Amino acid sequence: MENTLKSFFEPSSVAVIGATTDVGKAGYQITQNLVGRNFTGRIYPVNPKNDSIFGLACYPSLSEIPEPVELIVICIPAPGVPGVFRQAAARGDVKAAVIVAAGFSETRIPERIALEEEVVSIAKKAGIRVFGPNCVGVMNSANNLDTTFAPPRRQVPGSMSIISQSGSLGASILMFAGDQPVPIGYAKWAHVGNMCDVDVLELLKYYRDDDQTAAIAVYMEGIDNAREFMEVARDVTKTKPIITLKVGRSDLGSKAAASHTGSLAGSEQIYEGALKQAGVVRVNTIEELLDTAKALSAQPIPRGNRVCILTEAGGPGIIAMDEIGLANGAARLATLSEQTKDKLREILPPMAIICHPEGYIDMSAAANEEHHALALDVILADPGVDSVLLMSVPPSFLEPNDLAEAVVKVKEKYDKPVLTCLLAGDWVKEARLIMENNKMPTFDMPERAARALINMNKRSAYLRGTQNERSN
Amino acid sequence: MENTLKSFFEPSSVAVIGATTDVGKAGYQITQNLVGRNFTGRIYPVNPKNDSIFGLACYPSLSEIPEPVELIVICIPAPGVPGVFRQAAARGDVKAAVIVAAGFSETRIPERIALEEEVVSIAKKAGIRVFGPNCVGVMNSANNLDTTFAPPRRQVPGSMSIISQSGSLGASILMFAGDQPVPIGYAKWAHVGNMCDVDVLELLKYYRDDDQTAAIAVYMEGIDNAREFMEVARDVTKTKPIITLKVGRSDLGSKAAASHTGSLAGSEQIYEGALKQAGVVRVNTIEELLDTAKALSAQPIPRGNRVCILTEAGGPGIIAMDEIGLANGAARLATLSEQTKDKLREILPPMAIICHPEGYIDMSAAANEEHHALALDVILADPGVDSVLLMSVPPSFLEPNDLAEAVVKVKEKYDKPVLTCLLAGDWVKEARLIMENNKMPTFDMPERAARALINMNKRSAYLRGTQNERSN
């Protein structure tokens, strides 16, 4: 058995078993998604009732496809699935299968459990890796592969990859993220379903080794193999960040999760401790999951926890200060050198508030793009500063794109993370895109930028802690 | 002195003292905003250097405007301001003035404090009410009035009104809200500046009596007259909700707030207790401020705290359950009657999870629009349910607009709040607008919908508590 999941994410060809022109069915939307999003590989619809689907030749069975098939996506009813695997085994070229069909072990019906076991046994002998059953499979923004039946969605490439224990939630947050005024992109995406073969752990390892993935975001309802998860997570977080929204934080949530996936929810305290020990950054909301993964995938890790807040407007600055003040020491305000403060006094408008309190600079609404750029430069050059949170509400006389270009140029000179919040709706949309395209992540709200930065600091502290352990 | 702020929000005419064609200046943008956004009243630019500005006749001085002037917006340097007030007093028709100019008491320079006192004294004698100095004034979505110099912004009418102690933050969150895929609207908006005359308290009372305002959102840095604030807030919250993002929640935030507005920040514990006692709903983020104000302005108050969660997808359901589970009893899951449960079993797809745990219904991804509508109807009819959180990730075969129309029709039959979260990016954008236009607020994320509902329950509990006090 080949120890790679590459055939799921980068297949040269995909056969859709159960492709159909029947609009209400999964096989319709899956074929449409592959065709309509311009998947770069070959697509073979399979359905004995059709000659062609979406303008593609349709084959009566998997056996009759005359070209090589690497990945099969199965969306026919469960009882027919073992037959498909037998055909796949007979062909000899199929490397991977996504079983979209439900009605297997998740029903807890003995015959259906046996059906899943039968599939696994055929697949194993034939060396075919399996996603599912009861899953929507994978997406890859690099080749436009999408095996899900999610509705139309904007494809936004990025460098975070996602694992979701809920197919609909996982797909929907991607749709939401891609349709934001400043879209949040992704690299790879996976929903695992029943995990009869490929599981969360193997995906974590695959993402660890994937060049397109810089940070891993996980929506998690529960894990059964906690010890093994810990081991894998601890290994992965050495090189790449894992950020998780682990639900079941309350008793009510745990109970709902148990009735959803049937997973043993486990005690909240145990999860909290285990995730922390494994270096996993835990978040509380979907937005925080996306924000933190975006920050960690686009920025260097801060070397220490000394944050400087550089703001053009008091309100956002105070909001960010509150978040840092409530972060239980995960981040703290930097102490700037006297030299830095002198330079800031020289550069900034007379109304600027410099280091009241320490590490906090309010440039005032009189700050133009040059003030922003000069101040950022001086602050990033200070060895007492590990990261910067830059916030601005550009007034009508400050051209947002000029501002973006000026600060991007400064940021590039340093290997320190700078998170930004330009807060003025579509007035700053293009400016934010300029920053995003230059590895300078932007966030919708000051509190969200601050939390992402705090979470970066948690990862930094974990990495420094494990290094100290090793050197002791 | 007329005890009304109507002339600020609904003036029949506005004169802009310091209107200019000089792009970098406040007087340019203010005039452009009034003209470009089609303010429904008359506009008189005043500047001795111009004959016309933006196609409007420009007058050399306020004295020389031959038509009646109700509101003046002053954006010339501070020393010239008393002269403008003398002209206004001599005219006799000016009722209200927004002093955009800074350089008064906020500088803490004795002469500048005296300058402000001089202005106040002239205004008082002439019966002219004053906003500011050092403020950007007001906006009103009903007549497109906008005295600020904020950059271009989409005008979205709504029924929450805003008071901000930060002009740039206040304006920027409105820009952000209006440019969202599903925009968040507002009724009236105000930034108070130095409060030499009109203050937060008077605005609260004005909004209380304003027909367009259903909920009041306040961004607050600090208040000096705590006792009086408590008294007014306690009175206002009897009839309309006040939601506040009070910053300075941490020591760092307090210090930053103190250096921003110079306001005595006061102890966090004292604020927390005082706001609660006055029935003010306190929130932690800008998003929660907008979400909660939106929920409270569009929905009836729940009669009790018994929430039913009705979801089509497990993930969002669990996330919402976690929020309720962590809300310290502010909301709790409803116990449905046996009759309700029987009906739900009859109506819903066989895979539906009904009341595991109690009050939680996962209709499953097989639920179509009819399932949504029927289930919502049965649940709202149950006297044991005070409010419903409805969540759905419409799959490709569920037409979102049909879904929206079906649930709107059911919702209209009941006087109970229903908050919704359709989570699928632009695929559900139009459906969300249908719901929004029918007084059924939608939220971006399940956790945000849940928090808004929890905050509605806090208001409900406060109102019931004060009723009990009165009846005891």
mmCIF file of N, CA, C and O in Angstrom, chain A residues 29-89:
data_model
loop_
_atom_site.group_PDB
_atom_site.id
_atom_site.type_symbol
_atom_site.label_atom_id
_atom_site.label_comp_id
_atom_site.label_asym_id
_atom_site.label_seq_id
_atom_site.Cartn_x
_atom_site.Cartn_y
_atom_site.Cartn_z
ATOM 1 N N GLN A 29 -24.219 17.426 -8.768
ATOM 2 C CA GLN A 29 -23.433 18.575 -8.310
ATOM 3 C C GLN A 29 -21.942 18.256 -8.306
ATOM 4 O O GLN A 29 -21.114 19.114 -8.635
ATOM 5 N N ILE A 30 -21.593 17.025 -7.960
ATOM 6 C CA ILE A 30 -20.167 16.652 -7.943
ATOM 7 C C ILE A 30 -19.579 16.773 -9.353
ATOM 8 O O ILE A 30 -18.512 17.367 -9.545
ATOM 9 N N THR A 31 -20.308 16.244 -10.343
ATOM 10 C CA THR A 31 -19.806 16.335 -11.725
ATOM 11 C C THR A 31 -19.743 17.792 -12.168
ATOM 12 O O THR A 31 -18.760 18.241 -12.768
ATOM 13 N N GLN A 32 -20.800 18.544 -11.819
ATOM 14 C CA GLN A 32 -20.817 19.961 -12.190
ATOM 15 C C GLN A 32 -19.650 20.721 -11.554
ATOM 16 O O GLN A 32 -19.020 21.555 -12.197
ATOM 17 N N ASN A 33 -19.374 20.404 -10.285
ATOM 18 C CA ASN A 33 -18.270 21.090 -9.610
ATOM 19 C C ASN A 33 -16.931 20.789 -10.285
ATOM 20 O O ASN A 33 -16.094 21.679 -10.454
ATOM 21 N N LEU A 34 -16.725 19.535 -10.666
ATOM 22 C CA LEU A 34 -15.454 19.171 -11.318
ATOM 23 C C LEU A 34 -15.329 19.858 -12.674
ATOM 24 O O LEU A 34 -14.291 20.417 -13.019
ATOM 25 N N VAL A 35 -16.433 19.825 -13.425
ATOM 26 C CA VAL A 35 -16.420 20.406 -14.769
ATOM 27 C C VAL A 35 -16.401 21.938 -14.690
ATOM 28 O O VAL A 35 -15.551 22.593 -15.293
ATOM 29 N N GLY A 36 -17.337 22.486 -13.902
ATOM 30 C CA GLY A 36 -17.533 23.933 -13.870
ATOM 31 C C GLY A 36 -16.364 24.686 -13.259
ATOM 32 O O GLY A 36 -16.119 25.847 -13.592
ATOM 33 N N ARG A 37 -15.651 24.056 -12.348
ATOM 34 C CA ARG A 37 -14.514 24.753 -11.720
ATOM 35 C C ARG A 37 -13.211 24.488 -12.461
ATOM 36 O O ARG A 37 -12.123 24.803 -11.970
ATOM 37 N N ASN A 38 -13.334 23.801 -13.618
ATOM 38 C CA ASN A 38 -12.150 23.570 -14.455
ATOM 39 C C ASN A 38 -11.059 22.766 -13.764
ATOM 40 O O ASN A 38 -9.892 23.150 -13.775
ATOM 41 N N PHE A 39 -11.447 21.640 -13.197
ATOM 42 C CA PHE A 39 -10.441 20.713 -12.667
ATOM 43 C C PHE A 39 -9.444 20.410 -13.783
ATOM 44 O O PHE A 39 -9.833 20.146 -14.925
ATOM 45 N N THR A 40 -8.173 20.460 -13.459
ATOM 46 C CA THR A 40 -7.150 20.383 -14.513
ATOM 47 C C THR A 40 -6.895 18.957 -15.018
ATOM 48 O O THR A 40 -6.216 18.776 -16.025
ATOM 49 N N GLY A 41 -7.416 17.931 -14.312
ATOM 50 C CA GLY A 41 -7.226 16.550 -14.786
ATOM 51 C C GLY A 41 -8.391 16.104 -15.675
ATOM 52 O O GLY A 41 -9.288 16.881 -15.985
ATOM 53 N N ARG A 42 -8.379 14.833 -16.057
ATOM 54 C CA ARG A 42 -9.456 14.301 -16.890
ATOM 55 C C ARG A 42 -10.628 13.850 -16.007
ATOM 56 O O ARG A 42 -10.424 13.418 -14.869
ATOM 57 N N ILE A 43 -11.842 13.956 -16.542
ATOM 58 C CA ILE A 43 -13.052 13.610 -15.777
ATOM 59 C C ILE A 43 -13.839 12.562 -16.568
ATOM 60 O O ILE A 43 -14.123 12.770 -17.753
ATOM 61 N N TYR A 44 -14.186 11.473 -15.927
ATOM 62 C CA TYR A 44 -14.970 10.419 -16.580
ATOM 63 C C TYR A 44 -16.267 10.166 -15.810
ATOM 64 O O TYR A 44 -16.255 9.481 -14.781
ATOM 65 N N PRO A 45 -17.405 10.693 -16.294
ATOM 66 C CA PRO A 45 -18.675 10.361 -15.647
ATOM 67 C C PRO A 45 -19.030 8.899 -15.931
ATOM 68 O O PRO A 45 -18.762 8.406 -17.033
ATOM 69 N N VAL A 46 -19.608 8.232 -14.938
ATOM 70 C CA VAL A 46 -20.025 6.832 -15.108
ATOM 71 C C VAL A 46 -21.494 6.705 -14.740
ATOM 72 O O VAL A 46 -21.891 7.030 -13.611
ATOM 73 N N ASN A 47 -22.308 6.277 -15.721
ATOM 74 C CA ASN A 47 -23.735 6.041 -15.490
ATOM 75 C C ASN A 47 -24.279 5.290 -16.704
ATOM 76 O O ASN A 47 -24.165 5.781 -17.828
ATOM 77 N N PRO A 48 -24.845 4.106 -16.462
ATOM 78 C CA PRO A 48 -25.309 3.297 -17.601
ATOM 79 C C PRO A 48 -26.436 3.969 -18.385
ATOM 80 O O PRO A 48 -26.708 3.589 -19.522
ATOM 81 N N LYS A 49 -27.086 4.979 -17.786
ATOM 82 C CA LYS A 49 -28.262 5.571 -18.434
ATOM 83 C C LYS A 49 -27.914 6.710 -19.391
ATOM 84 O O LYS A 49 -28.778 7.205 -20.111
ATOM 85 N N ASN A 50 -26.668 7.200 -19.352
ATOM 86 C CA ASN A 50 -26.331 8.373 -20.173
ATOM 87 C C ASN A 50 -25.184 8.108 -21.138
ATOM 88 O O ASN A 50 -24.272 7.319 -20.840
ATOM 89 N N ASP A 51 -25.229 8.796 -22.273
ATOM 90 C CA ASP A 51 -24.108 8.746 -23.212
ATOM 91 C C ASP A 51 -23.118 9.874 -22.919
ATOM 92 O O ASP A 51 -21.922 9.726 -23.084
ATOM 93 N N SER A 52 -23.682 11.007 -22.503
ATOM 94 C CA SER A 52 -22.794 12.116 -22.161
ATOM 95 C C SER A 52 -23.421 12.945 -21.049
ATOM 96 O O SER A 52 -24.649 13.000 -20.896
ATOM 97 N N ILE A 53 -22.567 13.552 -20.247
ATOM 98 C CA ILE A 53 -23.001 14.408 -19.130
ATOM 99 C C ILE A 53 -22.121 15.647 -19.138
ATOM 100 O O ILE A 53 -20.891 15.536 -19.188
ATOM 101 N N PHE A 54 -22.750 16.827 -19.085
ATOM 102 C CA PHE A 54 -22.014 18.108 -19.164
ATOM 103 C C PHE A 54 -21.030 18.112 -20.340
ATOM 104 O O PHE A 54 -19.904 18.596 -20.221
ATOM 105 N N GLY A 55 -21.442 17.490 -21.455
ATOM 106 C CA GLY A 55 -20.589 17.505 -22.648
ATOM 107 C C GLY A 55 -19.430 16.521 -22.609
ATOM 108 O O GLY A 55 -18.614 16.476 -23.525
ATOM 109 N N LEU A 56 -19.360 15.714 -21.548
ATOM 110 C CA LEU A 56 -18.289 14.712 -21.466
ATOM 111 C C LEU A 56 -18.864 13.336 -21.795
ATOM 112 O O LEU A 56 -20.008 13.044 -21.443
ATOM 113 N N ALA A 57 -18.053 12.493 -22.438
ATOM 114 C CA ALA A 57 -18.474 11.115 -22.691
ATOM 115 C C ALA A 57 -18.766 10.442 -21.357
ATOM 116 O O ALA A 57 -17.996 10.586 -20.398
ATOM 117 N N CYS A 58 -19.892 9.716 -21.297
ATOM 118 C CA CYS A 58 -20.267 9.031 -20.055
ATOM 119 C C CYS A 58 -20.144 7.522 -20.287
ATOM 120 O O CYS A 58 -20.560 7.010 -21.341
ATOM 121 N N TYR A 59 -19.598 6.813 -19.313
ATOM 122 C CA TYR A 59 -19.353 5.376 -19.477
ATOM 123 C C TYR A 59 -20.361 4.568 -18.667
ATOM 124 O O TYR A 59 -20.744 4.970 -17.569
ATOM 125 N N PRO A 60 -20.761 3.409 -19.208
ATOM 126 C CA PRO A 60 -21.763 2.600 -18.498
ATOM 127 C C PRO A 60 -21.220 2.020 -17.191
ATOM 128 O O PRO A 60 -21.978 1.779 -16.252
ATOM 129 N N SER A 61 -19.904 1.781 -17.129
ATOM 130 C CA SER A 61 -19.337 1.277 -15.871
ATOM 131 C C SER A 61 -17.878 1.688 -15.777
ATOM 132 O O SER A 61 -17.264 2.088 -16.784
ATOM 133 N N LEU A 62 -17.343 1.600 -14.570
ATOM 134 C CA LEU A 62 -15.936 1.924 -14.344
ATOM 135 C C LEU A 62 -15.039 1.061 -15.232
ATOM 136 O O LEU A 62 -14.039 1.535 -15.792
ATOM 137 N N SER A 63 -15.444 -0.215 -15.385
ATOM 138 C CA SER A 63 -14.628 -1.156 -16.169
ATOM 139 C C SER A 63 -14.438 -0.692 -17.601
ATOM 140 O O SER A 63 -13.428 -1.002 -18.239
ATOM 141 N N GLU A 64 -15.430 0.049 -18.100
ATOM 142 C CA GLU A 64 -15.390 0.360 -19.522
ATOM 143 C C GLU A 64 -14.683 1.677 -19.865
ATOM 144 O O GLU A 64 -14.671 2.079 -21.031
ATOM 145 N N ILE A 65 -14.121 2.333 -18.886
ATOM 146 C CA ILE A 65 -13.355 3.560 -19.202
ATOM 147 C C ILE A 65 -12.030 3.129 -19.834
ATOM 148 O O ILE A 65 -11.239 2.429 -19.200
ATOM 149 N N PRO A 66 -11.780 3.566 -21.073
ATOM 150 C CA PRO A 66 -10.608 3.054 -21.784
ATOM 151 C C PRO A 66 -9.285 3.708 -21.371
ATOM 152 O O PRO A 66 -8.218 3.206 -21.708
ATOM 153 N N GLU A 67 -9.385 4.810 -20.645
ATOM 154 C CA GLU A 67 -8.170 5.527 -20.235
ATOM 155 C C GLU A 67 -7.850 5.208 -18.772
ATOM 156 O O GLU A 67 -8.719 4.731 -18.040
ATOM 157 N N PRO A 68 -6.613 5.538 -18.327
ATOM 158 C CA PRO A 68 -6.275 5.276 -16.922
ATOM 159 C C PRO A 68 -7.134 6.116 -15.961
ATOM 160 O O PRO A 68 -7.445 7.261 -16.252
ATOM 161 N N VAL A 69 -7.506 5.509 -14.854
ATOM 162 C CA VAL A 69 -8.293 6.196 -13.819
ATOM 163 C C VAL A 69 -7.503 6.152 -12.510
ATOM 164 O O VAL A 69 -7.132 5.071 -12.048
ATOM 165 N N GLU A 70 -7.272 7.332 -11.904
ATOM 166 C CA GLU A 70 -6.480 7.361 -10.657
ATOM 167 C C GLU A 70 -7.387 7.445 -9.420
ATOM 168 O O GLU A 70 -7.186 6.746 -8.442
ATOM 169 N N LEU A 71 -8.392 8.343 -9.491
ATOM 170 C CA LEU A 71 -9.292 8.535 -8.341
ATOM 171 C C LEU A 71 -10.723 8.229 -8.756
ATOM 172 O O LEU A 71 -11.140 8.606 -9.852
ATOM 173 N N ILE A 72 -11.466 7.496 -7.903
ATOM 174 C CA ILE A 72 -12.894 7.322 -8.154
ATOM 175 C C ILE A 72 -13.685 7.983 -7.030
ATOM 176 O O ILE A 72 -13.287 7.957 -5.868
ATOM 177 N N VAL A 73 -14.789 8.638 -7.418
ATOM 178 C CA VAL A 73 -15.687 9.265 -6.450
ATOM 179 C C VAL A 73 -17.012 8.523 -6.580
ATOM 180 O O VAL A 73 -17.599 8.480 -7.664
ATOM 181 N N ILE A 74 -17.467 7.925 -5.497
ATOM 182 C CA ILE A 74 -18.604 7.004 -5.573
ATOM 183 C C ILE A 74 -19.836 7.628 -4.931
ATOM 184 O O ILE A 74 -19.882 7.849 -3.711
ATOM 185 N N CYS A 75 -20.849 7.895 -5.757
ATOM 186 C CA CYS A 75 -22.081 8.467 -5.202
ATOM 187 C C CYS A 75 -23.295 7.681 -5.671
ATOM 188 O O CYS A 75 -24.292 8.260 -6.098
ATOM 189 N N ILE A 76 -23.198 6.344 -5.578
ATOM 190 C CA ILE A 76 -24.367 5.474 -5.793
ATOM 191 C C ILE A 76 -24.743 4.909 -4.427
ATOM 192 O O ILE A 76 -23.950 4.993 -3.475
ATOM 193 N N PRO A 77 -25.931 4.348 -4.274
ATOM 194 C CA PRO A 77 -26.325 3.831 -2.957
ATOM 195 C C PRO A 77 -25.351 2.767 -2.420
ATOM 196 O O PRO A 77 -24.732 2.027 -3.204
ATOM 197 N N ALA A 78 -25.259 2.687 -1.118
ATOM 198 C CA ALA A 78 -24.277 1.856 -0.431
ATOM 199 C C ALA A 78 -24.174 0.415 -0.951
ATOM 200 O O ALA A 78 -23.060 -0.074 -1.186
ATOM 201 N N PRO A 79 -25.293 -0.289 -1.159
ATOM 202 C CA PRO A 79 -25.165 -1.704 -1.540
ATOM 203 C C PRO A 79 -24.368 -1.922 -2.826
ATOM 204 O O PRO A 79 -23.780 -2.989 -3.018
ATOM 205 N N GLY A 80 -24.333 -0.929 -3.715
ATOM 206 C CA GLY A 80 -23.595 -1.094 -4.965
ATOM 207 C C GLY A 80 -22.101 -0.841 -4.853
ATOM 208 O O GLY A 80 -21.349 -1.069 -5.807
ATOM 209 N N VAL A 81 -21.651 -0.349 -3.698
ATOM 210 C CA VAL A 81 -20.262 0.103 -3.577
ATOM 211 C C VAL A 81 -19.232 -1.032 -3.670
ATOM 212 O O VAL A 81 -18.215 -0.890 -4.367
ATOM 213 N N PRO A 82 -19.471 -2.191 -3.001
ATOM 214 C CA PRO A 82 -18.461 -3.263 -3.135
ATOM 215 C C PRO A 82 -18.221 -3.651 -4.598
ATOM 216 O O PRO A 82 -17.073 -3.883 -5.002
ATOM 217 N N GLY A 83 -19.288 -3.683 -5.407
ATOM 218 C CA GLY A 83 -19.149 -4.000 -6.829
ATOM 219 C C GLY A 83 -18.211 -3.033 -7.540
ATOM 220 O O GLY A 83 -17.382 -3.439 -8.358
ATOM 221 N N VAL A 84 -18.336 -1.771 -7.217
ATOM 222 C CA VAL A 84 -17.470 -0.751 -7.825
ATOM 223 C C VAL A 84 -16.011 -1.031 -7.450
ATOM 224 O O VAL A 84 -15.102 -0.940 -8.288
ATOM 225 N N PHE A 85 -15.806 -1.390 -6.185
ATOM 226 C CA PHE A 85 -14.425 -1.671 -5.751
ATOM 227 C C PHE A 85 -13.854 -2.903 -6.454
ATOM 228 O O PHE A 85 -12.660 -2.943 -6.777
ATOM 229 N N ARG A 86 -14.734 -3.879 -6.705
ATOM 230 C CA ARG A 86 -14.253 -5.068 -7.434
ATOM 231 C C ARG A 86 -13.803 -4.679 -8.843
ATOM 232 O O ARG A 86 -12.763 -5.133 -9.320
ATOM 233 N N GLN A 87 -14.590 -3.814 -9.474
ATOM 234 C CA GLN A 87 -14.198 -3.352 -10.810
ATOM 235 C C GLN A 87 -12.883 -2.568 -10.752
ATOM 236 O O GLN A 87 -12.015 -2.714 -11.614
ATOM 237 N N ALA A 88 -12.781 -1.751 -9.726
ATOM 238 C CA ALA A 88 -11.560 -0.942 -9.574
ATOM 239 C C ALA A 88 -10.347 -1.844 -9.379
ATOM 240 O O ALA A 88 -9.286 -1.637 -9.982
ATOM 241 N N ALA A 89 -10.543 -2.876 -8.547
ATOM 242 C CA ALA A 89 -9.445 -3.814 -8.291
ATOM 243 C C ALA A 89 -9.048 -4.534 -9.581
ATOM 244 O O ALA A 89 -7.859 -4.700 -9.875
#
